[in-house]
Amino acid sequence: MLCNENISFTQIPYSEKISKKEFVPPEKYKNNNRVIDYLTKRGIERAVIDYCINNKLLYEEAKYHNAVFAGYDGKQMKYAFMRSTSTKSTFMREVDGSDKRYSFLIKEQTELSNNGVFVFESAIDAMSYISLQKMKD
């Protein structure tokens, strides 16, 4: 019962919700300079950015130089979210065929992770939180 109305919902199995398009990760650019510049200007600690780049969670896309936030099934990239690095653009979207079950995830064991699981609306929000926690130390 919702708002005193008798409403029924049809449940769709998750496998039917997954995009039928093939997932193709965006091509990587030769460096990550624009992504690093964009994120540091947003207040993200360089150590957090470097961690994400070194662990293949973040890179600069070749065609438009978007930041790509990647998610893996353990071995293979299955998810990518792109965000413009230009201050003149609000472009952001998931790459076609991305599987949300494998979205951006930072699994680093820290004293923070001993306190439970933290869920954020975006990768940048997660990176900001980690940066703020590092500043407290």
Tab-separated table of C-alpha atoms in Angstrom:
chain	number	residue	atom	x	y	z
A	1	MET	CA	0.000	0.000	0.000
A	2	LEU	CA	1.490	3.308	-1.101
A	3	CYS	CA	-0.205	6.595	-0.202
A	4	ASN	CA	-3.416	4.724	0.588
A	5	GLU	CA	-3.525	3.479	-3.009
A	6	ASN	CA	-3.498	-0.142	-3.967
A	7	ILE	CA	-0.634	-0.184	-6.504
A	8	SER	CA	1.075	-3.300	-7.768
A	9	PHE	CA	4.576	-3.361	-9.225
A	10	THR	CA	5.893	-5.798	-11.776
A	11	GLN	CA	9.376	-6.963	-10.954
A	12	ILE	CA	11.732	-7.273	-13.917
A	13	PRO	CA	14.665	-9.662	-13.472
A	14	TYR	CA	17.993	-7.780	-13.385
A	15	SER	CA	19.312	-9.704	-16.395
A	16	GLU	CA	16.551	-8.138	-18.521
A	17	LYS	CA	17.479	-4.636	-17.342
A	18	ILE	CA	21.114	-4.917	-18.467
A	19	SER	CA	21.851	-3.031	-21.652
A	20	LYS	CA	21.939	-5.196	-24.751
A	21	LYS	CA	24.680	-3.026	-26.254
A	22	GLU	CA	28.224	-4.359	-26.220
A	23	PHE	CA	30.457	-2.640	-23.683
A	24	VAL	CA	33.532	-1.083	-25.284
A	25	PRO	CA	35.749	0.921	-22.912
A	26	PRO	CA	36.765	4.358	-24.206
A	27	GLU	CA	40.247	4.494	-25.706
A	28	LYS	CA	42.951	5.745	-23.344
A	29	TYR	CA	44.927	8.887	-24.078
A	30	LYS	CA	48.741	8.825	-23.842
A	31	ASN	CA	48.665	10.606	-20.474
A	32	ASN	CA	46.233	11.688	-17.753
A	33	ASN	CA	47.256	15.339	-17.465
A	34	ARG	CA	43.811	16.906	-18.044
A	35	VAL	CA	42.138	14.500	-15.644
A	36	ILE	CA	44.754	15.192	-12.972
A	37	ASP	CA	44.426	18.963	-13.460
A	38	TYR	CA	40.612	18.816	-13.383
A	39	LEU	CA	40.421	16.699	-10.227
A	40	THR	CA	43.111	18.591	-8.293
A	41	LYS	CA	41.247	21.842	-9.049
A	42	ARG	CA	38.160	20.164	-7.531
A	43	GLY	CA	40.130	19.562	-4.323
A	44	ILE	CA	40.985	15.881	-4.785
A	45	GLU	CA	44.308	14.935	-3.182
A	46	ARG	CA	46.967	13.998	-5.739
A	47	ALA	CA	47.695	10.762	-3.829
A	48	VAL	CA	44.036	9.713	-4.257
A	49	ILE	CA	44.135	10.500	-7.982
A	50	ASP	CA	47.413	8.597	-8.405
A	51	TYR	CA	46.003	5.606	-6.520
A	52	CYS	CA	42.999	5.481	-8.865
A	53	ILE	CA	45.163	5.852	-11.989
A	54	ASN	CA	47.681	3.236	-10.825
A	55	ASN	CA	44.864	0.780	-10.076
A	56	LYS	CA	43.190	1.382	-13.468
A	57	LEU	CA	40.112	2.945	-11.874
A	58	LEU	CA	40.651	6.280	-13.615
A	59	TYR	CA	42.093	7.460	-16.916
A	60	GLU	CA	41.840	10.129	-19.595
A	61	GLU	CA	39.815	9.243	-22.662
A	62	ALA	CA	41.544	9.912	-26.016
A	63	LYS	CA	38.855	11.521	-28.168
A	64	TYR	CA	37.493	14.303	-25.934
A	65	HIS	CA	39.830	14.012	-22.900
A	66	ASN	CA	36.997	13.059	-20.545
A	67	ALA	CA	37.770	11.506	-17.194
A	68	VAL	CA	36.808	7.820	-17.239
A	69	PHE	CA	35.909	6.133	-13.937
A	70	ALA	CA	36.102	2.370	-14.380
A	71	GLY	CA	34.571	-0.635	-12.654
A	72	TYR	CA	35.677	-4.259	-12.853
A	73	ASP	CA	34.270	-7.735	-12.314
A	74	GLY	CA	37.563	-8.646	-10.657
A	75	LYS	CA	39.566	-9.026	-13.854
A	76	GLN	CA	37.902	-7.202	-16.705
A	77	MET	CA	36.459	-3.696	-17.047
A	78	LYS	CA	32.670	-3.979	-17.162
A	79	TYR	CA	31.646	-0.411	-16.357
A	80	ALA	CA	32.798	3.082	-17.310
A	81	PHE	CA	31.440	6.509	-16.471
A	82	MET	CA	32.729	9.557	-18.355
A	83	ARG	CA	32.869	13.114	-17.018
A	84	SER	CA	34.087	16.125	-18.995
A	85	THR	CA	37.311	17.713	-17.777
A	86	SER	CA	36.311	21.046	-19.335
A	87	THR	CA	34.922	23.698	-17.023
A	88	LYS	CA	32.714	24.824	-19.926
A	89	SER	CA	30.937	21.463	-20.194
A	90	THR	CA	28.521	19.547	-18.005
A	91	PHE	CA	28.908	16.342	-20.038
A	92	MET	CA	28.649	13.133	-18.021
A	93	ARG	CA	27.268	9.705	-18.853
A	94	GLU	CA	27.791	5.986	-18.553
A	95	VAL	CA	29.393	4.248	-21.503
A	96	ASP	CA	26.881	2.181	-23.495
A	97	GLY	CA	26.731	-1.419	-22.327
A	98	SER	CA	28.123	-0.634	-18.843
A	99	ASP	CA	27.051	-3.102	-16.178
A	100	LYS	CA	26.108	-1.175	-13.010
A	101	ARG	CA	26.827	-4.228	-10.871
A	102	TYR	CA	30.515	-3.430	-11.385
A	103	SER	CA	30.590	0.343	-10.932
A	104	PHE	CA	33.563	2.363	-9.645
A	105	LEU	CA	34.902	0.871	-6.405
A	106	ILE	CA	37.861	1.706	-4.198
A	107	LYS	CA	38.656	-1.399	-2.166
A	108	GLU	CA	41.840	-0.219	-0.460
A	109	GLN	CA	42.079	-1.535	3.089
A	110	THR	CA	42.311	1.483	5.389
A	111	GLU	CA	41.180	2.390	8.834
A	112	LEU	CA	38.112	3.867	7.106
A	113	SER	CA	37.152	0.494	5.666
A	114	ASN	CA	37.165	-0.988	9.176
A	115	ASN	CA	34.155	1.225	9.907
A	116	GLY	CA	31.952	-0.346	7.243
A	117	VAL	CA	31.014	0.301	3.639
A	118	PHE	CA	30.709	3.832	2.297
A	119	VAL	CA	28.409	4.470	-0.661
A	120	PHE	CA	28.544	7.672	-2.711
A	121	GLU	CA	26.529	9.096	-5.575
A	122	SER	CA	29.601	9.508	-7.776
A	123	ALA	CA	33.244	8.514	-8.055
A	124	ILE	CA	34.302	12.118	-7.480
A	125	ASP	CA	32.271	12.197	-4.254
A	126	ALA	CA	34.094	9.075	-3.034
A	127	MET	CA	37.471	10.560	-3.972
A	128	SER	CA	36.548	13.844	-2.220
A	129	TYR	CA	35.614	11.993	0.948
A	130	ILE	CA	38.901	10.082	0.964
A	131	SER	CA	40.770	13.363	0.378
A	132	LEU	CA	38.986	14.985	3.331
A	133	GLN	CA	39.818	12.013	5.546
A	134	LYS	CA	43.486	12.244	4.541
A	135	MET	CA	43.472	15.937	5.460
A	136	LYS	CA	42.274	15.068	8.984
A	137	ASP	CA	45.315	12.835	9.566
